[in-house]
Amino acid sequence: MPTTFNAFASGAELAGALAERVAAALRDGIAARGAASLAVSGGSTPKAFFAALSGHALDWQKVTVTLVDERFVPPDSDRSNHRLVAENLLQSEAARAHFVPLYHPAENVEIAAAEASIETAAIAAPFDVAILGMGGDGHTASFFPGGSRLSEALAADTPRGVITMTAEGAGEPRLTFTFSALNDARLLVLHIEGEAKKTVLAAAQAEGEETEMPIRAVLRRAISPVEIYWAP
Ligand SMILES: O=C(O)[C@H](O)[C@@H](O)[C@H](O)[C@H](O)COP(=O)(O)O
């Protein structure tokens, strides 16, 4: 599907515009279906966007928030995406949203992924909004180059769900939604910032294997149009 590239003068301007866009999409989902869902990425990029979105007035109690991916760490870890979302998005107006974590204190990450798949299956598909980030290696979600289950994660016929991923660049074992669970979000956004990420994006948009730069799967095969939000 096509991509649109939305460039902003600053991260603050991007955060405001993306928060408006996402809040409108959530209101539309609530109006159409009585509920809405939002899957967000972790990392450092989304903090200003989270803060901007948290202040928007809408029926947050009808919104389910979850994560695109998570590190296999408890929510009190400073590596936790759950903690990042709790501290930056689930505040102010958005504090009323229902949050579904991916991490579970299971004895191993495989059991945690199975539990996350069961729990997130209750979220109506497709997501109303999915916000993807991108690493300098071209990963998105936890689709890392060299990832232990990368081909499975990216395959269009892999069922929607949460699977594990380990990779050299990932740090802890990861829990990640599959490509099939993310690529048909009604609003599919890739949020990246900085000149370096813009260069990585250009490389991803060139020829090459998806497994070398997994963001290529999204750019090339997503069912939904990809809205790219970028600021210097
Ligand atoms: O758990 C994670 O790390 C994220 O979900 C990951 O996919 C992130 O979006 C990219 O790594 C970009 O991270 P930055 O925003 O920190 O560059």
Coordinates of N, CA and C and ligand atoms in Angstrom, one line a residue:
M1 N 0.8 -1.2 0.0 CA 0.0 0.0 0.0 C 0.9 1.3 0.0
P2 N 0.3 2.4 -0.4 CA 1.1 3.6 -0.5 C 1.5 4.1 0.9
T3 N 2.6 4.9 0.9 CA 3.0 5.6 2.1 C 2.9 7.1 1.9
T4 N 2.5 7.8 3.0 CA 2.6 9.3 2.9 C 3.7 9.7 3.9
F5 N 4.4 10.7 3.5 CA 5.5 11.2 4.4 C 5.1 12.6 4.9
N6 N 4.9 12.7 6.2 CA 4.6 14.0 6.8 C 5.7 14.5 7.6
A7 N 6.3 15.6 7.1 CA 7.5 16.2 7.8 C 7.1 17.4 8.6
F8 N 7.7 17.5 9.8 CA 7.4 18.6 10.7 C 8.6 19.3 11.1
A9 N 8.5 20.6 11.5 CA 9.6 21.4 11.8 C 10.3 21.0 13.1
S10 N 9.6 20.3 14.0 CA 10.2 19.9 15.3 C 9.4 18.7 15.8
G11 N 10.0 18.1 16.8 CA 9.4 16.9 17.5 C 8.1 17.4 18.2
A12 N 8.1 18.6 18.7 CA 7.0 19.1 19.5 C 5.8 19.3 18.5
E13 N 6.1 19.8 17.3 CA 5.0 20.1 16.3 C 4.5 18.7 15.8
L14 N 5.4 17.8 15.6 CA 5.0 16.4 15.2 C 4.1 15.8 16.3
A15 N 4.5 15.9 17.5 CA 3.7 15.3 18.6 C 2.3 15.8 18.7
G16 N 2.2 17.1 18.5 CA 0.8 17.8 18.5 C 0.0 17.3 17.4
A17 N 0.6 17.2 16.2 CA -0.2 16.8 15.0 C -0.6 15.3 15.1
L18 N 0.4 14.5 15.5 CA 0.1 13.1 15.6 C -0.9 12.8 16.7
A19 N -0.9 13.5 17.8 CA -1.8 13.3 18.9 C -3.2 13.7 18.4
E20 N -3.4 14.8 17.6 CA -4.7 15.1 17.0 C -5.2 14.0 16.1
R21 N -4.3 13.5 15.2 CA -4.7 12.5 14.3 C -5.1 11.2 15.0
V22 N -4.4 10.8 16.0 CA -4.7 9.6 16.7 C -6.0 9.8 17.5
A23 N -6.2 10.9 18.2 CA -7.4 11.2 19.0 C -8.6 11.1 18.1
A24 N -8.5 11.7 16.9 CA -9.6 11.6 16.0 C -9.9 10.2 15.5
A25 N -8.9 9.4 15.3 CA -9.1 8.0 14.9 C -9.8 7.2 16.0
L26 N -9.4 7.5 17.3 CA -10.0 6.8 18.4 C -11.5 7.2 18.6
R27 N -11.7 8.5 18.4 CA -13.1 9.0 18.5 C -14.0 8.3 17.4
D28 N -13.4 8.2 16.2 CA -14.1 7.6 15.1 C -14.4 6.1 15.4
G29 N -13.4 5.4 16.0 CA -13.6 4.0 16.3 C -14.7 3.9 17.4
I30 N -14.7 4.7 18.4 CA -15.7 4.7 19.4 C -17.1 5.0 18.8
A31 N -17.2 6.0 17.9 CA -18.5 6.3 17.3 C -19.0 5.2 16.4
A32 N -18.1 4.5 15.8 CA -18.5 3.4 14.8 C -18.8 2.1 15.5
R33 N -18.0 1.8 16.6 CA -18.1 0.4 17.1 C -18.2 0.4 18.6
G34 N -18.3 1.6 19.2 CA -18.5 1.6 20.7 C -17.2 1.4 21.5
A35 N -16.1 1.2 20.8 CA -14.8 1.0 21.5 C -13.7 1.3 20.5
A36 N -12.5 1.5 21.0 CA -11.4 1.7 20.1 C -10.1 1.1 20.7
S37 N -9.1 0.8 19.8 CA -7.9 0.2 20.3 C -6.7 0.9 19.8
L38 N -5.6 0.9 20.6 CA -4.4 1.7 20.2 C -3.2 0.8 20.6
A39 N -2.4 0.5 19.7 CA -1.1 -0.3 20.0 C 0.0 0.6 19.7
V40 N 0.9 0.8 20.7 CA 2.0 1.8 20.6 C 3.3 1.1 20.8
S41 N 4.3 1.7 20.3 CA 5.7 1.2 20.4 C 6.4 1.9 21.6
G42 N 7.4 1.3 22.0 CA 8.2 1.8 23.1 C 9.4 2.6 22.6
G43 N 10.5 2.6 23.3 CA 11.7 3.3 22.9 C 11.6 4.8 23.4
S44 N 12.5 5.6 22.8 CA 12.6 7.0 23.3 C 11.7 8.0 22.5
T45 N 11.5 7.6 21.2 CA 10.9 8.6 20.3 C 9.5 9.0 20.7
P46 N 8.6 8.1 21.2 CA 7.2 8.5 21.4 C 6.9 9.3 22.6
K47 N 7.8 9.7 23.5 CA 7.4 10.3 24.7 C 6.6 11.6 24.6
A48 N 7.1 12.5 23.7 CA 6.4 13.7 23.5 C 5.0 13.5 22.9
F49 N 4.9 12.6 22.0 CA 3.6 12.2 21.4 C 2.7 11.7 22.5
F50 N 3.2 10.8 23.3 CA 2.4 10.2 24.4 C 1.8 11.3 25.3
A51 N 2.7 12.3 25.7 CA 2.3 13.3 26.6 C 1.2 14.2 25.9
A52 N 1.3 14.5 24.6 CA 0.4 15.3 23.9 C -1.0 14.5 23.8
L53 N -0.9 13.2 23.5 CA -2.2 12.5 23.3 C -2.9 12.3 24.7
S54 N -2.2 12.2 25.8 CA -2.8 11.9 27.1 C -3.7 13.1 27.5
G55 N -3.5 14.3 26.9 CA -4.3 15.4 27.3 C -5.6 15.6 26.5
H56 N -5.8 14.7 25.5 CA -7.0 14.9 24.6 C -8.2 14.3 25.3
A57 N -9.3 15.1 25.3 CA -10.6 14.7 25.9 C -11.3 13.8 24.9
L58 N -11.5 12.5 25.3 CA -12.3 11.6 24.6 C -12.8 10.5 25.5
D59 N -13.6 9.6 25.1 CA -14.1 8.5 26.0 C -13.0 7.5 26.2
W60 N -12.0 7.9 26.9 CA -10.9 7.0 27.1 C -11.2 5.6 27.8
Q61 N -12.3 5.7 28.6 CA -12.7 4.4 29.2 C -13.2 3.4 28.2
K62 N -13.4 3.8 26.9 CA -13.8 2.9 25.9 C -12.6 2.6 25.0
V63 N -11.4 3.0 25.4 CA -10.2 2.7 24.6 C -9.3 1.7 25.3
T64 N -8.9 0.7 24.5 CA -7.9 -0.3 25.0 C -6.6 0.0 24.4
V65 N -5.6 0.2 25.3 CA -4.2 0.5 24.9 C -3.4 -0.7 25.1
T66 N -2.6 -1.1 24.2 CA -1.6 -2.2 24.3 C -0.3 -1.8 23.6
L67 N 0.6 -2.7 23.7 CA 2.0 -2.4 23.1 C 2.2 -3.2 21.8
V68 N 2.9 -2.6 20.9 CA 3.3 -3.3 19.7 C 4.3 -4.5 20.1
D69 N 5.1 -4.1 21.0 CA 6.1 -5.1 21.5 C 6.6 -4.8 22.9
E70 N 7.2 -5.7 23.5 CA 7.7 -5.5 24.9 C 8.9 -6.3 25.2
R71 N 9.7 -5.8 26.1 CA 10.9 -6.5 26.6 C 10.4 -7.5 27.7
F72 N 11.0 -8.6 27.8 CA 10.6 -9.6 28.8 C 11.2 -9.2 30.2
V73 N 10.6 -8.1 30.7 CA 11.0 -7.5 32.0 C 9.8 -7.1 32.7
P74 N 9.8 -7.0 34.0 CA 8.6 -6.6 34.8 C 8.4 -5.1 34.6
P75 N 7.1 -4.7 34.9 CA 6.7 -3.3 34.6 C 7.5 -2.3 35.5
D76 N 8.2 -2.7 36.5 CA 9.0 -1.7 37.3 C 10.4 -1.6 36.8
S77 N 10.7 -2.3 35.7 CA 12.0 -2.2 35.1 C 12.1 -0.9 34.3
D78 N 13.3 -0.3 34.3 CA 13.4 1.0 33.4 C 13.5 0.6 32.0
R79 N 13.5 -0.7 31.6 CA 13.5 -1.1 30.2 C 12.1 -1.5 29.8
S80 N 11.1 -1.4 30.7 CA 9.8 -1.8 30.4 C 9.0 -0.8 29.5
N81 N 8.5 -1.2 28.4 CA 7.6 -0.4 27.6 C 6.3 -0.1 28.3
H82 N 5.9 -1.1 29.1 CA 4.7 -0.9 30.0 C 4.9 0.3 30.9
R83 N 6.1 0.4 31.5 CA 6.4 1.5 32.4 C 6.4 2.8 31.6
L84 N 7.0 2.8 30.4 CA 7.1 4.0 29.6 C 5.7 4.5 29.3
V85 N 4.8 3.6 28.9 CA 3.4 4.0 28.6 C 2.6 4.5 29.8
A86 N 2.8 3.8 30.9 CA 2.1 4.1 32.2 C 2.6 5.5 32.6
E87 N 3.8 5.8 32.5 CA 4.4 7.1 33.0 C 4.2 8.3 32.0
N88 N 3.9 8.0 30.7 CA 3.9 9.1 29.7 C 2.5 9.2 29.0
L89 N 1.9 8.0 28.8 CA 0.6 8.1 28.1 C -0.6 7.9 29.0
L90 N -0.6 7.0 29.9 CA -1.8 6.7 30.7 C -1.8 7.7 31.9
Q91 N -1.8 8.9 31.6 CA -1.9 10.0 32.5 C -3.0 11.0 32.1
S92 N -3.3 12.0 32.9 CA -4.3 13.0 32.5 C -5.6 12.3 32.0
E93 N -6.1 12.8 30.9 CA -7.3 12.2 30.4 C -7.2 10.7 30.1
A94 N -6.0 10.4 29.6 CA -5.8 9.0 29.1 C -5.7 8.0 30.2
A95 N -5.6 8.5 31.5 CA -5.5 7.6 32.6 C -6.7 6.7 32.7
R96 N -7.8 7.1 32.1 CA -9.0 6.2 32.1 C -9.0 5.1 31.2
A97 N -8.0 5.0 30.3 CA -8.0 3.9 29.3 C -7.7 2.6 29.9
H98 N -8.1 1.5 29.3 CA -7.8 0.2 29.7 C -6.5 -0.3 29.1
F99 N -5.5 -0.7 29.9 CA -4.2 -1.1 29.3 C -4.1 -2.7 29.4
V100 N -3.7 -3.2 28.3 CA -3.4 -4.7 28.2 C -1.9 -4.9 28.0
P101 N -1.2 -5.4 29.0 CA 0.2 -5.6 28.9 C 0.6 -6.8 28.0
L102 N 1.8 -6.9 27.6 CA 2.3 -8.1 26.9 C 3.1 -8.9 27.9
Y103 N 3.8 -8.3 28.8 CA 4.6 -9.0 29.8 C 3.7 -9.7 30.8
H104 N 4.1 -10.9 31.1 CA 3.4 -11.7 32.2 C 4.5 -12.3 33.0
P105 N 4.4 -12.4 34.3 CA 5.5 -13.0 35.1 C 5.5 -14.5 35.0
A106 N 5.7 -15.0 33.8 CA 5.7 -16.4 33.6 C 7.1 -17.0 33.8
E107 N 7.2 -18.3 33.9 CA 8.5 -18.8 34.2 C 9.4 -18.7 33.0
N108 N 8.9 -18.5 31.8 CA 9.7 -18.2 30.7 C 9.0 -17.4 29.6
V109 N 9.7 -16.9 28.7 CA 9.1 -15.9 27.7 C 8.1 -16.6 26.8
E110 N 8.3 -17.9 26.5 CA 7.3 -18.6 25.6 C 5.9 -18.6 26.3
I111 N 5.9 -18.9 27.6 CA 4.7 -19.0 28.3 C 4.0 -17.6 28.4
A112 N 4.9 -16.6 28.6 CA 4.4 -15.2 28.6 C 3.8 -14.8 27.3
A113 N 4.4 -15.2 26.2 CA 3.8 -14.9 24.9 C 2.5 -15.6 24.7
A114 N 2.4 -16.8 25.1 CA 1.1 -17.6 24.9 C 0.0 -16.9 25.7
E115 N 0.4 -16.4 27.0 CA -0.6 -15.7 27.8 C -1.0 -14.4 27.2
A116 N 0.0 -13.7 26.6 CA -0.3 -12.4 25.9 C -1.2 -12.6 24.7
S117 N -0.9 -13.7 24.0 CA -1.8 -13.9 22.8 C -3.2 -14.2 23.2
I118 N -3.4 -14.9 24.3 CA -4.8 -15.2 24.8 C -5.4 -13.9 25.2
E119 N -4.7 -13.1 26.0 CA -5.3 -11.9 26.6 C -5.6 -10.8 25.5
T120 N -4.7 -10.7 24.5 CA -4.9 -9.6 23.5 C -5.9 -10.1 22.4
A121 N -6.2 -11.4 22.4 CA -7.2 -11.8 21.4 C -8.5 -11.2 21.7
A122 N -8.7 -10.7 22.9 CA -10.0 -10.1 23.3 C -10.1 -8.7 22.7
I123 N -9.0 -8.2 22.2 CA -9.1 -6.8 21.6 C -9.5 -7.0 20.1
A124 N -10.6 -6.4 19.8 CA -11.2 -6.6 18.4 C -10.1 -6.2 17.3
A125 N -10.1 -7.1 16.3 CA -9.2 -6.8 15.2 C -9.9 -6.2 14.1
P126 N -9.3 -5.3 13.3 CA -7.9 -4.8 13.4 C -7.9 -3.7 14.5
F127 N -6.6 -3.4 14.9 CA -6.4 -2.3 15.8 C -7.0 -1.0 15.1
D128 N -7.6 -0.1 15.8 CA -7.9 1.2 15.2 C -6.7 2.0 14.9
V129 N -5.7 1.9 15.8 CA -4.4 2.7 15.6 C -3.3 1.8 16.0
A130 N -2.2 1.8 15.1 CA -1.0 1.1 15.5 C 0.2 2.1 15.2
I131 N 1.0 2.4 16.2 CA 2.1 3.3 16.0 C 3.4 2.5 16.1
L132 N 4.1 2.5 15.0 CA 5.4 1.8 14.9 C 6.5 2.8 15.0
G133 N 7.6 2.3 15.6 CA 8.9 3.0 15.5 C 9.8 2.3 14.6
M134 N 11.1 2.7 14.5 CA 12.0 2.1 13.7 C 13.4 2.3 14.3
G135 N 14.2 1.2 14.4 CA 15.5 1.3 14.9 C 16.5 1.6 13.8
G136 N 17.7 1.9 14.2 CA 18.8 2.3 13.2 C 19.2 1.1 12.3
D137 N 18.7 -0.1 12.7 CA 19.0 -1.3 11.9 C 17.8 -1.6 11.0
G138 N 16.8 -0.8 11.0 CA 15.6 -1.1 10.2 C 14.6 -2.0 10.8
H139 N 14.8 -2.3 12.2 CA 13.8 -3.1 12.8 C 12.6 -2.2 13.1
T140 N 11.4 -2.9 13.3 CA 10.2 -2.3 13.8 C 9.5 -3.3 14.7
A141 N 8.7 -2.8 15.6 CA 8.2 -3.7 16.7 C 9.5 -4.5 17.2
S142 N 9.4 -5.8 17.3 CA 10.6 -6.6 17.7 C 11.0 -7.4 16.5
F143 N 10.8 -6.9 15.3 CA 11.2 -7.6 14.1 C 12.7 -7.2 13.8
F144 N 13.6 -7.9 14.5 CA 15.0 -7.5 14.4 C 15.7 -8.3 13.3
P145 N 16.6 -7.7 12.5 CA 17.4 -8.5 11.6 C 18.1 -9.6 12.4
G146 N 18.1 -10.8 11.8 CA 18.7 -11.9 12.5 C 17.8 -12.5 13.7
G147 N 16.6 -12.0 13.8 CA 15.7 -12.4 14.9 C 15.4 -13.9 14.9
S148 N 15.2 -14.5 16.0 CA 15.0 -15.9 16.1 C 13.8 -16.4 15.4
R149 N 12.8 -15.6 15.3 CA 11.5 -16.1 14.6 C 11.1 -15.0 13.6
L150 N 12.1 -14.3 13.0 CA 11.8 -13.2 12.1 C 10.9 -13.6 11.0
S151 N 11.3 -14.7 10.3 CA 10.5 -15.1 9.1 C 9.0 -15.4 9.5
E152 N 8.9 -16.1 10.6 CA 7.5 -16.4 11.1 C 6.8 -15.1 11.4
A153 N 7.5 -14.2 12.1 CA 6.8 -12.9 12.5 C 6.3 -12.1 11.3
L154 N 7.1 -12.2 10.2 CA 6.8 -11.3 9.0 C 5.8 -12.0 8.1
A155 N 5.7 -13.3 8.2 CA 4.9 -14.0 7.2 C 3.4 -13.6 7.2
A156 N 2.8 -13.3 6.1 CA 1.4 -12.8 6.0 C 0.5 -13.8 6.6
D157 N 0.8 -15.1 6.4 CA -0.1 -16.2 6.9 C 0.1 -16.6 8.3
T158 N 1.0 -16.0 9.0 CA 1.2 -16.3 10.5 C 0.0 -15.7 11.2
P159 N -0.7 -16.4 12.0 CA -1.9 -15.9 12.7 C -1.6 -14.6 13.5
R160 N -2.6 -13.8 13.7 CA -2.4 -12.7 14.6 C -2.1 -13.3 16.0
G161 N -1.2 -12.6 16.7 CA -0.9 -13.0 18.0 C 0.4 -12.4 18.5
V162 N 0.9 -12.9 19.7 CA 2.1 -12.4 20.2 C 3.1 -13.5 20.3
I163 N 4.3 -13.3 19.7 CA 5.3 -14.3 19.7 C 6.6 -13.8 20.3
T164 N 7.5 -14.7 20.6 CA 8.8 -14.3 21.2 C 9.7 -14.0 20.1
M165 N 10.7 -13.2 20.5 CA 11.8 -12.9 19.5 C 13.1 -12.7 20.3
T166 N 14.2 -13.3 19.9 CA 15.5 -13.0 20.5 C 16.4 -12.6 19.3
A167 N 17.2 -11.6 19.6 CA 18.1 -11.1 18.5 C 19.3 -10.4 19.2
E168 N 20.4 -10.3 18.5 CA 21.6 -9.7 19.1 C 21.3 -8.3 19.5
G169 N 20.5 -7.6 18.6 CA 20.3 -6.1 18.9 C 19.1 -5.8 19.8
A170 N 18.5 -6.9 20.3 CA 17.2 -6.7 21.0 C 17.4 -6.5 22.5
G171 N 18.6 -6.9 23.1 CA 18.7 -6.9 24.5 C 18.0 -8.1 25.1
E172 N 17.0 -7.9 26.0 CA 16.2 -9.0 26.6 C 15.4 -9.7 25.5
P173 N 15.0 -10.9 25.8 CA 14.0 -11.6 25.0 C 12.8 -10.7 24.8
R174 N 12.2 -10.7 23.6 CA 11.1 -9.8 23.3 C 9.8 -10.6 23.2
L175 N 8.7 -9.8 23.4 CA 7.4 -10.2 23.1 C 6.9 -9.3 22.0
T176 N 6.4 -9.8 20.9 CA 6.0 -8.9 19.8 C 4.7 -9.4 19.1
F177 N 3.9 -8.4 18.8 CA 2.8 -8.8 17.9 C 3.4 -9.2 16.5
T178 N 2.7 -10.1 15.8 CA 3.1 -10.5 14.5 C 2.7 -9.4 13.5
F179 N 3.4 -9.5 12.4 CA 3.1 -8.5 11.3 C 1.6 -8.6 10.9
S180 N 1.0 -9.8 10.9 CA -0.4 -9.9 10.6 C -1.3 -9.2 11.5
A181 N -0.9 -9.0 12.8 CA -1.7 -8.4 13.8 C -1.6 -6.8 13.7
L182 N -0.6 -6.3 13.0 CA -0.3 -4.9 13.0 C -0.6 -4.2 11.6
N183 N -0.5 -5.0 10.5 CA -0.4 -4.3 9.2 C -1.7 -3.9 8.7
D184 N -2.8 -4.3 9.3 CA -4.1 -3.8 8.8 C -4.8 -2.9 9.8
A185 N -4.0 -2.3 10.7 CA -4.6 -1.3 11.6 C -5.3 -0.2 10.7
R186 N -6.4 0.3 11.2 CA -7.2 1.3 10.4 C -6.3 2.5 10.2
L187 N -5.5 2.9 11.3 CA -4.5 4.0 11.1 C -3.2 3.4 11.4
L188 N -2.3 3.3 10.4 CA -1.0 2.6 10.6 C 0.1 3.7 10.4
V189 N 0.8 4.0 11.5 CA 1.7 5.1 11.5 C 3.1 4.6 11.8
L190 N 4.1 5.2 11.1 CA 5.5 5.0 11.4 C 6.0 6.3 11.9
H191 N 6.4 6.4 13.2 CA 6.9 7.6 13.8 C 8.4 7.5 14.0
I192 N 9.1 8.3 13.3 CA 10.6 8.4 13.4 C 11.1 9.8 13.5
E193 N 12.2 10.0 14.2 CA 12.7 11.4 14.3 C 14.2 11.4 14.1
G194 N 14.7 12.4 13.5 CA 16.2 12.6 13.4 C 16.6 12.3 11.9
E195 N 17.7 13.0 11.6 CA 18.3 12.8 10.2 C 18.7 11.4 10.0
A196 N 19.3 10.8 11.0 CA 19.8 9.4 10.9 C 18.7 8.4 10.5
K197 N 17.6 8.6 11.2 CA 16.4 7.7 10.9 C 15.9 7.9 9.5
K198 N 15.9 9.2 9.0 CA 15.5 9.5 7.7 C 16.3 8.8 6.7
T199 N 17.6 8.7 6.9 CA 18.6 8.0 6.1 C 18.3 6.5 6.1
V200 N 18.0 6.0 7.3 CA 17.7 4.6 7.4 C 16.4 4.3 6.6
L201 N 15.4 5.2 6.7 CA 14.2 5.0 6.0 C 14.5 4.9 4.5
A202 N 15.3 5.8 4.0 CA 15.6 5.8 2.6 C 16.2 4.5 2.1
A203 N 17.1 4.0 3.0 CA 17.7 2.7 2.7 C 16.7 1.6 2.7
A204 N 15.8 1.7 3.6 CA 14.7 0.6 3.7 C 13.8 0.7 2.5
Q205 N 13.6 1.9 1.9 CA 12.7 2.1 0.7 C 13.4 1.7 -0.6
A206 N 14.7 1.4 -0.5 CA 15.5 0.9 -1.7 C 15.4 -0.6 -1.8
E207 N 16.0 -1.2 -2.8 CA 16.0 -2.6 -3.0 C 16.6 -3.3 -1.8
G208 N 16.2 -4.6 -1.6 CA 16.9 -5.3 -0.5 C 15.9 -6.3 0.1
E209 N 16.4 -7.2 0.9 CA 15.6 -8.2 1.5 C 14.9 -7.7 2.7
E210 N 13.7 -8.1 3.0 CA 12.9 -7.7 4.1 C 13.6 -8.1 5.4
T211 N 14.3 -9.3 5.4 CA 14.9 -9.8 6.6 C 16.1 -8.9 6.9
E212 N 16.7 -8.2 6.0 CA 17.8 -7.3 6.3 C 17.4 -6.0 7.0
M213 N 16.2 -5.5 6.5 CA 15.6 -4.3 7.2 C 14.1 -4.6 7.3
P214 N 13.7 -5.2 8.4 CA 12.3 -5.7 8.5 C 11.2 -4.6 8.4
I215 N 11.5 -3.4 8.5 CA 10.5 -2.3 8.3 C 10.0 -2.4 6.8
R216 N 10.8 -3.0 6.0 CA 10.5 -3.1 4.6 C 9.2 -3.9 4.4
A217 N 8.9 -4.9 5.3 CA 7.7 -5.6 5.2 C 6.5 -4.7 5.4
V218 N 6.6 -3.8 6.3 CA 5.5 -2.8 6.5 C 5.4 -1.9 5.3
L219 N 6.5 -1.3 4.8 CA 6.5 -0.4 3.7 C 6.0 -1.0 2.4
R220 N 6.3 -2.3 2.2 CA 6.0 -3.0 1.0 C 4.6 -3.7 1.0
R221 N 4.3 -4.3 2.2 CA 3.2 -5.3 2.2 C 2.0 -4.9 3.1
A222 N 2.1 -3.8 3.8 CA 1.0 -3.6 4.8 C -0.3 -3.4 4.0
I223 N -1.3 -4.0 4.6 CA -2.7 -3.8 3.9 C -3.1 -2.4 4.0
S224 N -2.8 -1.7 5.1 CA -3.2 -0.3 5.3 C -2.2 0.6 4.8
P225 N -2.6 1.8 4.3 CA -1.6 2.8 4.0 C -0.7 3.1 5.2
V226 N 0.5 3.4 4.9 CA 1.4 3.8 6.0 C 1.6 5.3 6.1
E227 N 1.3 5.9 7.2 CA 1.5 7.3 7.4 C 2.8 7.5 8.2
I228 N 3.8 8.1 7.5 CA 5.1 8.3 8.1 C 5.1 9.7 8.7
Y229 N 5.4 9.8 10.0 CA 5.6 11.1 10.7 C 7.0 11.2 11.0
W230 N 7.6 12.4 10.5 CA 9.1 12.6 10.8 C 9.3 14.0 11.1
A231 N 10.3 14.2 12.1 CA 10.8 15.5 12.4 C 12.3 15.4 12.5
P232 N 13.0 16.5 12.3 CA 14.5 16.5 12.4 C 15.0 16.0 13.8
Ligands
LIG1 O1 10.6 -1.9 22.3 C1 11.1 -1.2 21.5 O2 12.3 -0.8 21.5 C2 10.3 -0.6 20.4 O3 9.1 -1.0 20.3 C3 11.1 -0.5 19.2 O4 10.6 -1.1 18.0 C4 11.4 1.0 18.9 O5 10.2 1.5 18.3 C5 12.6 1.2 18.1 O6 13.6 0.4 18.7 C6 12.9 2.7 18.0 O7 13.3 3.1 19.3 P1 13.7 4.6 19.6 O8 12.5 5.4 19.5 O9 14.3 4.5 21.0 O10 14.7 5.0 18.6

